Coordinates of C-alpha atoms in Angstrom, one line a residue:
Chain A
X29 CA -0.1 -0.3 -0.1
X30 CA 2.2 3.2 -0.9
X31 CA 1.1 5.9 0.5
X32 CA -0.1 8.2 -2.1
X33 CA -2.9 5.7 -2.9
X34 CA -6.5 6.4 -1.9
X35 CA -6.7 3.1 0.4
X36 CA -3.3 4.2 2.3
X37 CA -5.4 7.8 2.7
X38 CA -8.6 5.8 4.3
X39 CA -6.3 3.8 6.4
X40 CA -5.0 6.2 7.9
X41 CA -8.3 8.2 8.7
X42 CA -9.6 5.1 10.5
X43 CA -6.1 4.5 12.2
X44 CA -5.7 8.0 13.5
X45 CA -9.1 7.6 14.9
X46 CA -9.3 4.3 16.4
X47 CA -5.9 5.9 17.9
X48 CA -7.7 9.2 19.4
X49 CA -10.3 7.5 20.7
X50 CA -8.8 4.0 22.4
X51 CA -7.3 5.0 26.1
X52 CA -3.9 5.1 26.5
X53 CA -3.5 1.2 27.6
X54 CA -4.1 0.4 24.1
X55 CA -2.7 2.4 22.3
X56 CA 0.2 0.8 21.9
X57 CA -1.2 -2.8 20.8
X58 CA -3.1 -1.1 18.4
X59 CA 0.3 0.8 16.6
X60 CA 1.5 -2.4 16.2
X61 CA -1.3 -3.8 15.1
X62 CA -2.3 -1.4 12.5
X63 CA 1.8 -1.4 11.7
X64 CA 1.6 -5.0 10.9
X65 CA -1.3 -4.7 9.0
X66 CA -0.3 -1.6 6.5
X67 CA 3.5 -4.2 6.0
X68 CA 1.2 -7.3 5.4
X69 CA 0.1 -4.9 2.7
X70 CA 3.1 -5.7 1.0
X71 CA 3.4 -9.7 1.0
X72 CA 2.4 -11.4 4.4
X73 CA 4.9 -13.4 4.9
X74 CA 7.8 -10.7 5.0
X75 CA 6.2 -9.1 8.0
X76 CA 8.4 -12.2 10.3
X77 CA 11.3 -10.9 8.8
X78 CA 11.4 -7.2 10.8
X79 CA 9.4 -9.2 13.6
X80 CA 13.0 -12.2 13.6
X81 CA 14.8 -9.3 13.1
X82 CA 12.9 -7.5 16.3
X83 CA 13.1 -10.6 18.6
X84 CA 17.4 -11.3 17.7
X85 CA 18.2 -7.4 19.1
X86 CA 16.0 -7.7 21.7
X87 CA 18.0 -10.9 22.9
X88 CA 21.0 -9.2 22.3
X89 CA 20.1 -5.9 23.7
X90 CA 19.4 -8.0 26.6
X91 CA 22.7 -10.2 26.6
X92 CA 24.9 -7.2 26.4
X93 CA 23.6 -5.8 29.4
X94 CA 23.4 -9.0 31.1
X95 CA 27.3 -9.7 30.8
X96 CA 28.7 -6.3 29.6
X97 CA 32.1 -8.4 29.3
X98 CA 30.6 -9.9 25.8
X99 CA 28.8 -6.6 24.8
X100 CA 31.2 -6.3 22.1
X101 CA 31.2 -10.1 20.6
X102 CA 27.3 -10.0 21.4
X103 CA 27.5 -6.5 19.0
X104 CA 29.2 -7.4 16.2
X105 CA 27.5 -11.4 16.0
X106 CA 24.5 -9.1 16.1
X107 CA 25.6 -6.4 13.4
X108 CA 27.1 -9.3 11.0
X109 CA 23.1 -10.8 11.1
X110 CA 21.6 -8.3 10.5
X111 CA 24.1 -7.3 7.4
X112 CA 23.9 -10.8 6.2
X113 CA 20.1 -10.4 6.0
X114 CA 20.8 -7.3 3.9
X115 CA 23.2 -8.8 1.6
X116 CA 21.1 -12.5 1.7
X117 CA 17.9 -9.7 0.3
X118 CA 19.2 -6.9 -1.2
X119 CA 22.9 -7.9 -3.1
X120 CA 22.6 -11.3 -3.9
X121 CA 21.0 -10.9 -7.7
X122 CA 24.1 -8.6 -8.3
X123 CA 26.9 -10.3 -6.6
X124 CA 25.6 -13.8 -8.8
X125 CA 25.9 -11.9 -11.7
X126 CA 29.5 -10.3 -11.1
X127 CA 30.6 -13.7 -10.3
X128 CA 29.0 -15.1 -13.6
X129 CA 31.1 -12.1 -15.7
X130 CA 34.1 -13.6 -14.0
X131 CA 32.5 -16.9 -14.4
X132 CA 31.9 -15.8 -18.6
X133 CA 35.7 -15.0 -18.7
X134 CA 37.4 -18.5 -17.1
X135 CA 34.9 -20.0 -19.3
X136 CA 33.2 -21.6 -16.1
X137 CA 29.1 -22.4 -16.1
X138 CA 27.7 -20.0 -14.2
X139 CA 25.8 -20.6 -11.0
X140 CA 22.5 -19.2 -10.3
X141 CA 19.8 -19.5 -7.5
X142 CA 17.1 -21.9 -8.1
X143 CA 14.4 -18.6 -6.2
X144 CA 14.8 -14.9 -7.0
X145 CA 12.7 -13.4 -3.8
X146 CA 11.5 -10.4 -3.6
X147 CA 13.3 -7.5 -1.8
X148 CA 10.9 -6.9 1.8
X149 CA 10.0 -3.7 2.3
X150 CA 12.5 -1.4 4.4
X151 CA 15.0 -4.3 5.2
X152 CA 17.3 -0.6 4.4
X153 CA 16.4 1.2 6.9
X154 CA 15.7 -0.4 9.7
X155 CA 18.3 -2.6 9.6
X156 CA 20.6 0.7 9.7
X157 CA 17.9 1.2 13.1
X158 CA 18.7 -1.5 14.6
X159 CA 22.4 -1.5 14.4
X160 CA 22.4 1.5 16.0
X161 CA 20.6 0.4 18.2
X162 CA 22.8 -2.5 19.5
X163 CA 26.1 0.1 19.1
X164 CA 24.1 2.7 21.5
X165 CA 23.9 0.0 23.8
X166 CA 27.6 -1.0 23.8
X167 CA 28.2 2.6 24.5
X168 CA 26.0 3.7 27.4
X169 CA 24.2 5.3 25.4
X170 CA 20.7 4.1 25.9
X171 CA 19.5 1.3 28.1
X172 CA 17.9 -2.5 26.4
X173 CA 14.5 -2.2 25.4
X174 CA 11.7 -4.3 25.9
X175 CA 10.7 -6.0 23.0
X176 CA 7.3 -4.6 22.6
X177 CA 9.0 -1.4 21.9
X178 CA 11.8 -2.6 19.7
X179 CA 8.7 -4.4 17.6
X180 CA 6.9 -1.1 17.7
X181 CA 10.7 0.8 17.0
X182 CA 11.8 -1.2 13.9
X183 CA 7.9 -2.1 12.0
X184 CA 6.4 1.2 13.4
X185 CA 4.3 2.6 9.7
X186 CA 4.4 5.9 9.5
X187 CA 8.6 5.0 8.9
X188 CA 9.0 1.7 8.0
X189 CA 8.6 1.7 4.5
X190 CA 11.3 4.7 3.9
X191 CA 12.8 6.2 6.5
X192 CA 13.1 8.9 7.8
X193 CA 16.0 6.6 10.3
X194 CA 15.4 6.9 13.5
X195 CA 17.4 6.5 16.6
X196 CA 16.0 4.2 19.4
X197 CA 17.1 7.0 21.6
X198 CA 14.9 10.0 20.2
X199 CA 11.9 7.4 18.9
X200 CA 11.1 4.5 21.7
X201 CA 10.2 7.1 24.3
X202 CA 7.6 8.5 22.4
X203 CA 6.1 5.1 21.2
X204 CA 4.6 5.5 24.7
X205 CA 1.9 7.7 23.5
X206 CA 1.8 9.5 26.5
X207 CA 0.4 13.1 24.9
X208 CA -3.5 14.2 24.8
X209 CA -4.8 15.5 22.0
X210 CA -4.4 18.6 20.2
X211 CA -5.6 20.0 17.5
X212 CA -2.2 21.3 16.5
X213 CA -1.6 17.9 16.1
X214 CA -3.8 18.1 13.0
X215 CA -3.2 20.9 11.7
X216 CA 0.6 19.8 11.7
X217 CA -0.1 16.5 10.5
X218 CA -2.4 17.1 7.5
X219 CA -0.5 20.3 5.9
X220 CA 2.8 17.3 6.3
X221 CA 0.5 15.4 4.7
X222 CA -1.2 16.3 1.6
X223 CA 2.3 18.9 0.8
X224 CA 3.6 15.4 0.7
X225 CA 1.2 14.0 -2.2
X226 CA 1.6 17.4 -4.1
X227 CA 4.7 17.0 -4.1
X228 CA 4.8 12.7 -5.3
X229 CA 1.7 13.8 -7.3
X230 CA 1.9 16.6 -9.2
X231 CA 5.7 16.9 -9.7
X232 CA 7.8 14.6 -9.0
X233 CA 5.1 11.6 -11.4
X234 CA 5.3 14.2 -14.2
X235 CA 8.7 14.8 -14.4
X236 CA 8.8 11.0 -14.6
X237 CA 7.3 10.6 -17.6
X238 CA 10.1 12.6 -19.2
X239 CA 12.7 11.0 -18.0
X240 CA 12.3 7.6 -18.0
X241 CA 11.7 8.4 -21.2
X242 CA 15.4 10.1 -21.2
X243 CA 16.7 7.4 -19.5
X244 CA 15.0 4.4 -21.4
X245 CA 17.6 1.4 -21.8
X246 CA 16.1 1.4 -25.8
X247 CA 16.0 5.5 -25.7
X248 CA 16.1 6.6 -30.0
X249 CA 20.4 7.0 -29.2
X250 CA 21.8 9.6 -26.4
X251 CA 20.7 13.3 -26.2
X252 CA 21.8 16.5 -26.9
X253 CA 23.7 18.7 -25.2
X254 CA 20.3 20.3 -24.2
X255 CA 18.4 17.3 -23.5
X256 CA 20.9 16.0 -21.1
X257 CA 20.9 18.6 -19.3
X258 CA 17.8 19.0 -19.1
X259 CA 17.3 15.3 -18.4
X260 CA 20.0 15.2 -16.0
X261 CA 18.0 18.4 -14.2
X262 CA 14.6 16.8 -14.5
X263 CA 15.3 13.4 -12.3
X264 CA 17.5 15.4 -9.2
X265 CA 14.2 17.0 -9.0
X266 CA 12.1 14.4 -9.9
X267 CA 14.2 12.3 -6.4
X268 CA 14.2 15.2 -5.1
X269 CA 10.4 16.2 -4.7
X270 CA 9.4 12.1 -4.7
X271 CA 11.8 11.5 -1.3
X272 CA 11.3 14.8 -0.1
X273 CA 7.0 14.0 -1.1
X274 CA 7.7 10.7 0.9
X275 CA 9.1 12.1 4.1
X276 CA 6.5 14.7 4.4
X277 CA 4.0 12.4 4.9
X278 CA 5.9 10.3 6.6
X279 CA 6.5 12.7 9.2
X280 CA 2.5 13.3 8.9
X281 CA 1.6 10.4 9.8
X282 CA 3.3 10.3 12.8
X283 CA 2.3 13.6 13.6
X284 CA -1.4 12.6 13.7
X285 CA -0.2 10.6 16.6
X286 CA 1.6 13.3 18.8
X287 CA 4.9 11.4 17.8
X288 CA 8.0 13.8 16.1
X289 CA 10.0 12.2 13.8
X290 CA 13.4 14.3 11.9
X291 CA 13.1 16.1 9.6
X292 CA 15.3 14.6 5.7
X293 CA 15.8 17.8 3.5
X294 CA 16.7 21.1 4.4
X295 CA 16.4 22.6 0.6
X296 CA 19.6 20.8 -1.0
X297 CA 19.3 22.4 -3.9
X298 CA 20.9 25.3 -1.7
X299 CA 24.0 23.7 -1.1
X300 CA 26.7 26.0 -1.2
X301 CA 29.6 23.3 -1.3
X302 CA 29.3 19.3 -1.7
X303 CA 29.5 18.7 2.7
X304 CA 27.0 21.6 2.9
X305 CA 24.7 19.1 0.2
X306 CA 25.3 16.0 2.3
X307 CA 23.8 18.1 5.6
X308 CA 20.3 18.9 4.1
X309 CA 20.0 15.5 1.5
X310 CA 18.5 12.7 3.4
X311 CA 19.5 14.5 6.4
X312 CA 18.9 11.7 9.1
X313 CA 20.4 8.7 6.5
X314 CA 24.0 11.7 6.8
X315 CA 23.7 11.4 10.8
X316 CA 24.0 7.7 10.8
X317 CA 26.9 7.8 8.6
X318 CA 28.6 10.0 10.2
X319 CA 28.0 8.7 13.4
X320 CA 28.7 5.5 13.3
X321 CA 30.9 4.8 10.2
X322 CA 32.4 7.9 9.3
X323 CA 33.5 9.2 12.2
X324 CA 34.4 6.1 14.5
X325 CA 36.7 5.2 11.2
X326 CA 38.6 8.7 11.5
X327 CA 38.4 9.1 15.3
X328 CA 40.6 6.2 14.9
X329 CA 43.5 8.2 12.8
X330 CA 42.4 11.8 14.5
X331 CA 41.7 12.8 11.2
X332 CA 45.2 13.0 9.5
X333 CA 44.5 13.9 5.5
X334 CA 45.2 11.0 3.9
X335 CA 42.9 8.0 5.7
X336 CA 40.0 11.3 5.8
X337 CA 39.9 10.7 2.2
X338 CA 40.0 7.6 1.9
X339 CA 37.1 7.3 4.6
X340 CA 35.8 9.8 2.3
X341 CA 35.8 7.4 -1.1
X342 CA 34.8 4.6 0.9
X343 CA 31.7 5.5 2.5
X344 CA 30.6 7.4 0.1
X345 CA 30.8 4.0 -2.1
X346 CA 28.8 2.5 0.7
X347 CA 26.1 5.6 0.7
X348 CA 25.9 3.9 -2.8
X349 CA 25.8 1.1 -2.8
X350 CA 23.1 0.9 -0.2
X351 CA 20.8 2.7 -2.4
X352 CA 20.9 -0.1 -4.5
X353 CA 22.5 -3.0 -6.4
X354 CA 24.4 -1.7 -9.2
X355 CA 27.4 -0.2 -10.6
X356 CA 25.2 3.3 -11.1
X357 CA 25.0 3.7 -7.3
X358 CA 29.0 3.0 -6.5
X359 CA 29.5 5.7 -9.0
X360 CA 27.5 8.3 -7.8
X361 CA 28.8 7.2 -4.1
X362 CA 32.2 7.4 -5.6
X363 CA 31.0 10.7 -7.7
X364 CA 29.9 12.2 -3.8
X365 CA 33.2 11.2 -2.4
X366 CA 35.3 12.3 -5.2
X367 CA 33.6 16.1 -4.5
X368 CA 34.3 16.0 -0.5
X369 CA 37.8 14.8 -0.9
X370 CA 38.2 17.4 -3.4
X371 CA 36.3 20.5 -0.9
X372 CA 38.6 19.0 1.6
X373 CA 41.9 19.4 0.0
X374 CA 40.2 22.5 -1.2
X375 CA 39.5 24.0 2.3
X376 CA 43.8 22.4 3.3
X377 CA 44.2 25.2 0.8
X378 CA 42.2 28.4 1.9
X379 CA 43.4 27.9 5.8
X380 CA 46.9 28.3 4.0
X381 CA 45.5 31.8 2.0
X382 CA 43.5 33.5 3.9
X383 CA 42.4 35.5 0.5
X384 CA 41.1 32.9 -1.2
X385 CA 38.5 32.2 2.1
X386 CA 36.6 35.0 2.0
X387 CA 36.7 35.9 -1.8
X388 CA 32.5 36.1 -2.4
X389 CA 33.5 35.0 -6.3
X390 CA 35.3 31.9 -4.9
X391 CA 31.9 31.1 -2.8
X392 CA 29.9 32.1 -5.8
X393 CA 32.1 29.3 -7.9
X394 CA 31.5 27.2 -5.3
X395 CA 28.1 26.9 -5.1
X396 CA 27.9 26.7 -9.2
X397 CA 30.4 24.1 -8.6
X398 CA 28.2 22.1 -6.2
X399 CA 24.5 21.8 -7.9
X400 CA 26.7 21.0 -11.2
X401 CA 28.4 18.6 -9.8
X402 CA 25.2 17.0 -8.0
X403 CA 23.3 17.5 -11.4
X404 CA 25.7 15.2 -12.9
X405 CA 26.2 12.6 -11.1
X406 CA 22.9 12.1 -11.0
X407 CA 22.6 10.3 -14.6
X408 CA 24.5 6.7 -13.6
X409 CA 22.2 6.9 -10.4
X410 CA 19.3 7.1 -12.2
X411 CA 21.2 5.7 -15.7
X412 CA 20.2 1.4 -17.0
X413 CA 23.3 1.1 -17.4
X414 CA 27.2 2.4 -17.1
X415 CA 27.0 2.5 -21.0
X416 CA 23.7 5.0 -20.9
X417 CA 25.4 7.1 -18.5
X418 CA 28.9 8.1 -19.9
X419 CA 27.0 8.9 -23.0
X420 CA 24.4 11.3 -21.3
X421 CA 27.9 12.7 -20.1
X422 CA 29.2 13.4 -23.2
X423 CA 27.1 14.8 -24.5
X424 CA 26.5 17.2 -21.2
X425 CA 30.0 17.8 -21.5
X426 CA 32.4 16.8 -24.0
X427 CA 30.1 16.2 -27.4
X428 CA 27.9 19.3 -27.7
X429 CA 24.4 19.7 -29.7
X430 CA 21.3 22.1 -30.0
X431 CA 19.2 19.6 -30.4
X432 CA 15.8 19.5 -28.8
X433 CA 13.5 15.6 -28.8
X434 CA 11.0 16.7 -26.5
X435 CA 7.8 19.2 -26.3
X436 CA 7.7 22.9 -25.0
X437 CA 5.6 21.0 -21.1
X438 CA 9.2 19.1 -20.2
X439 CA 11.1 22.4 -21.1
X440 CA 8.7 24.8 -19.3
X441 CA 7.8 22.2 -16.7
X442 CA 11.2 21.6 -15.6
X443 CA 11.9 25.2 -14.9
X444 CA 8.7 26.2 -13.4
X445 CA 9.6 23.5 -11.5
X446 CA 13.1 24.4 -10.7
X447 CA 12.1 28.3 -10.3
X448 CA 9.9 26.9 -7.0
X449 CA 13.2 25.2 -5.5
X450 CA 14.5 28.7 -5.7
X451 CA 11.9 30.7 -4.6
X452 CA 10.4 27.9 -1.7
X453 CA 12.6 29.3 1.2
X454 CA 11.2 32.4 0.3
X455 CA 6.7 30.7 0.4
X456 CA 7.9 28.4 3.6
X457 CA 9.4 31.9 5.6
X458 CA 6.5 34.1 4.1
X459 CA 3.9 31.1 5.3
X460 CA 5.4 31.0 8.6
X461 CA 4.9 34.3 9.1
X462 CA 1.2 34.6 8.2
X463 CA 1.0 31.9 10.7
X464 CA 2.4 33.1 12.8
X465 CA 0.4 36.5 12.7
X466 CA -2.7 34.1 12.1
X467 CA -2.0 33.2 15.5
X468 CA -2.1 36.3 17.4
X469 CA -5.5 37.2 15.9
X470 CA -7.8 33.4 16.1
X471 CA -10.0 34.4 13.3
X472 CA -8.1 35.7 11.1
X473 CA -9.1 35.4 7.0
X474 CA -5.7 32.6 6.5
X475 CA -7.1 30.8 9.9
X476 CA -11.0 29.9 8.0
X477 CA -10.3 30.3 4.5
X478 CA -6.1 29.4 4.2
X479 CA -5.8 26.2 5.2
X480 CA -9.3 24.2 3.7
X481 CA -8.4 26.2 0.5
X482 CA -4.9 24.4 0.6
X483 CA -6.1 21.5 1.4
X484 CA -8.4 21.5 -1.7
X485 CA -6.0 22.6 -4.3
X486 CA -3.6 20.0 -3.0
X487 CA -5.8 16.8 -2.8
X488 CA -7.6 18.8 -6.2
X489 CA -3.7 18.1 -7.1
X490 CA -3.4 14.7 -5.9
X491 CA -6.7 13.5 -7.8
X492 CA -5.3 15.0 -10.9
X493 CA -2.0 13.7 -11.3
X494 CA -2.7 10.1 -9.9
X495 CA -1.4 7.5 -11.2
X496 CA -1.9 3.9 -10.2
X497 CA -0.4 4.8 -7.2
X498 CA 2.7 5.3 -8.7
X499 CA 5.6 4.0 -6.5
X500 CA 7.9 5.8 -4.6
X501 CA 12.0 5.6 -5.8
X502 CA 12.9 5.3 -2.0
X503 CA 10.5 2.5 -1.5
X504 CA 12.7 0.0 -3.7
X505 CA 16.1 0.8 -1.7
Chain B
X6 CA 38.7 12.5 39.6
X7 CA 36.7 14.0 37.7
X8 CA 35.7 17.2 37.9
X9 CA 32.0 18.7 38.9
X10 CA 28.8 18.9 36.4
X11 CA 29.5 22.8 36.3
X12 CA 33.5 23.0 36.1
X13 CA 32.9 20.4 33.5
X14 CA 30.3 22.3 31.4
X15 CA 32.2 25.2 31.8
X16 CA 35.4 23.8 30.0
X17 CA 33.1 22.7 27.4
X18 CA 31.7 26.0 26.6
X19 CA 35.6 27.1 26.6
X20 CA 36.5 24.5 24.6
X21 CA 33.6 24.9 22.4
X22 CA 34.1 28.7 22.0
X23 CA 37.1 28.0 20.9
X24 CA 36.4 26.2 17.8
X25 CA 33.5 27.5 16.7
X26 CA 35.0 31.5 17.2
X27 CA 32.0 33.0 18.7
X28 CA 30.4 32.3 21.8
X29 CA 28.7 29.5 22.7
X30 CA 25.4 30.2 25.0
X31 CA 23.2 27.3 27.2
X32 CA 21.1 24.9 25.0
X33 CA 23.1 26.4 21.6
X34 CA 23.3 23.3 19.4
X35 CA 26.8 23.0 18.1
X36 CA 27.7 20.2 15.7
X37 CA 23.4 19.6 14.5
X38 CA 23.6 23.4 14.0
X39 CA 26.7 23.2 11.8
X40 CA 28.3 25.3 14.0
X41 CA 31.4 22.6 14.8
X42 CA 31.8 19.2 11.7
X43 CA 32.5 16.7 12.9
X44 CA 36.2 16.6 12.5
X45 CA 36.1 19.4 14.1
X46 CA 35.4 17.4 17.4
X47 CA 38.3 16.2 17.7
X48 CA 39.8 19.0 18.1
X49 CA 37.5 19.6 20.7
X50 CA 38.0 16.1 22.4
X51 CA 42.1 16.9 22.8
X52 CA 41.1 19.9 24.3
X53 CA 38.7 18.8 27.2
X54 CA 40.9 16.0 27.5
X55 CA 43.4 19.1 28.2
X56 CA 41.1 21.2 30.2
X57 CA 39.6 18.0 32.5
X58 CA 42.6 15.9 32.7
X59 CA 40.4 12.9 31.3
X60 CA 40.8 10.0 28.6
X61 CA 38.2 10.6 25.9
X62 CA 38.2 7.8 23.4
X63 CA 37.0 9.0 20.4
X64 CA 36.3 6.6 18.8
X65 CA 33.2 4.9 20.6
X66 CA 31.3 8.1 20.5
X67 CA 30.2 10.0 18.2
X68 CA 29.8 13.9 17.1
X69 CA 25.9 13.8 18.4
X70 CA 27.3 13.2 21.7
X71 CA 29.0 16.7 21.6
X72 CA 25.7 18.2 20.4
X73 CA 25.6 21.1 24.1
X74 CA 27.0 21.8 26.6
X75 CA 24.6 19.4 28.9
X76 CA 25.7 17.3 26.5
X77 CA 29.3 17.2 26.5
X78 CA 28.7 17.0 30.4
X79 CA 27.3 14.1 30.3
X80 CA 28.9 12.2 27.6
X81 CA 32.6 12.5 30.1
X82 CA 30.7 11.9 32.6
X83 CA 29.4 8.9 31.7
X84 CA 32.7 7.9 29.5
X85 CA 34.8 8.6 32.9
X86 CA 32.2 6.1 34.5
X87 CA 32.3 3.4 31.8
X88 CA 37.0 3.6 32.3
X89 CA 36.5 3.7 35.7

């Protein structure tokens, strides 16, 4: 059941109403049952996977607390089990395909699995949450949770599908559902939900029509320079509106229950530098990578330059691989790793030369370079294979031509969405100013008319652009 | 012997002010606001070790453990307790 489907909206309405009607003691079992039911709509057999991992992590957490001398071994056992299950479900086919390529070179017979198994929804996300829980217990940040706490933590339906990736210490205390009902939960929740629906259906899905055509493996040759750039920009916008739309709907659904999930985006295309991009894009993944991978590695080497550069490349390659089992994702991660290394090198240079650091021209150049570099990296991420990706990249940067192969609507719509990204911070600031002013005068025109009109327009757009519950891009990861 | 909470907070404020290059207020977010990046945390740890004469092994810590003055104080107390 996708978030942008009528079935989900009905499920959400019924679940939220029932939740607030129930007394506090029944809310936890109710949310767990609702979460299991939501997860089961993706395939009832998959429900056993997060539940099994939940039981395993629960037992390991208890063992770590009971026997601190063996806590490290228990933690590594848990991490290895979690990574093995992720590798089995997500990377099995990719590993086999690459092994078979080597087999072909050696003229050896190909290997194959007896049966193909679908990827359990959200496994990449709850695996990371489980790993962070085990490390946090080991490092004394959290105390072992109950089995009920952990099942709720891994399966909480607003974020089970594609995050935001949360930590036990920020979500588990909220999953006791002790808050009394407040009208602001409804306003804040529906605001995010409706905006997420519009982002997904009216922007991401529409851009997706042209992007799918442009990146099709059987497309009509390589695009011109103009089309290459427009396709790369359109995909950058599509994936942003798709995942930000999903994140808004997840945060909104949790808010309707009085739960606060962390933000995932902060106007990423406003990034001034490559590290700034990663502090604005998929923020909960960046935070996880920084805290559980990048920082511990560099703490060991006390931030020495060579290990730092190697870890930036290595960690970003893993981030690419986390997104999917394919070489395009690995190349995307490597490109971002290279951008981060280049920026660190520039910072070392800047520290030695104060004139460079203060130049507005240099910062302007970094802003532009960052946008160009991020856009270029989306090409291998989206392309069906590396051959197609290199063709589009060469159209963008080397083999210049001016032809256009799409309707005027594609170029116009892409530019309008791009313009919206530019004005988005101003719109957000103005809306919160209006909201604050309306707060002083409870019966202002905005309060009476603003939300109903905005919600009606949002739902209208959602229905107009509904294309049979088009899948969210990140739900495949 | 670890100093008391107030002394740890004062040392943390001095160290964070030195790293950030501006005065740090109570409750001000250091890492999640982008004021101090993850690599500067290593310098912050080195400063705290010197000021408080304690050993803080950074590989078992996270940048978010240093997100504000109270968290820094809690982290140092936790590390000192587990060490000893």
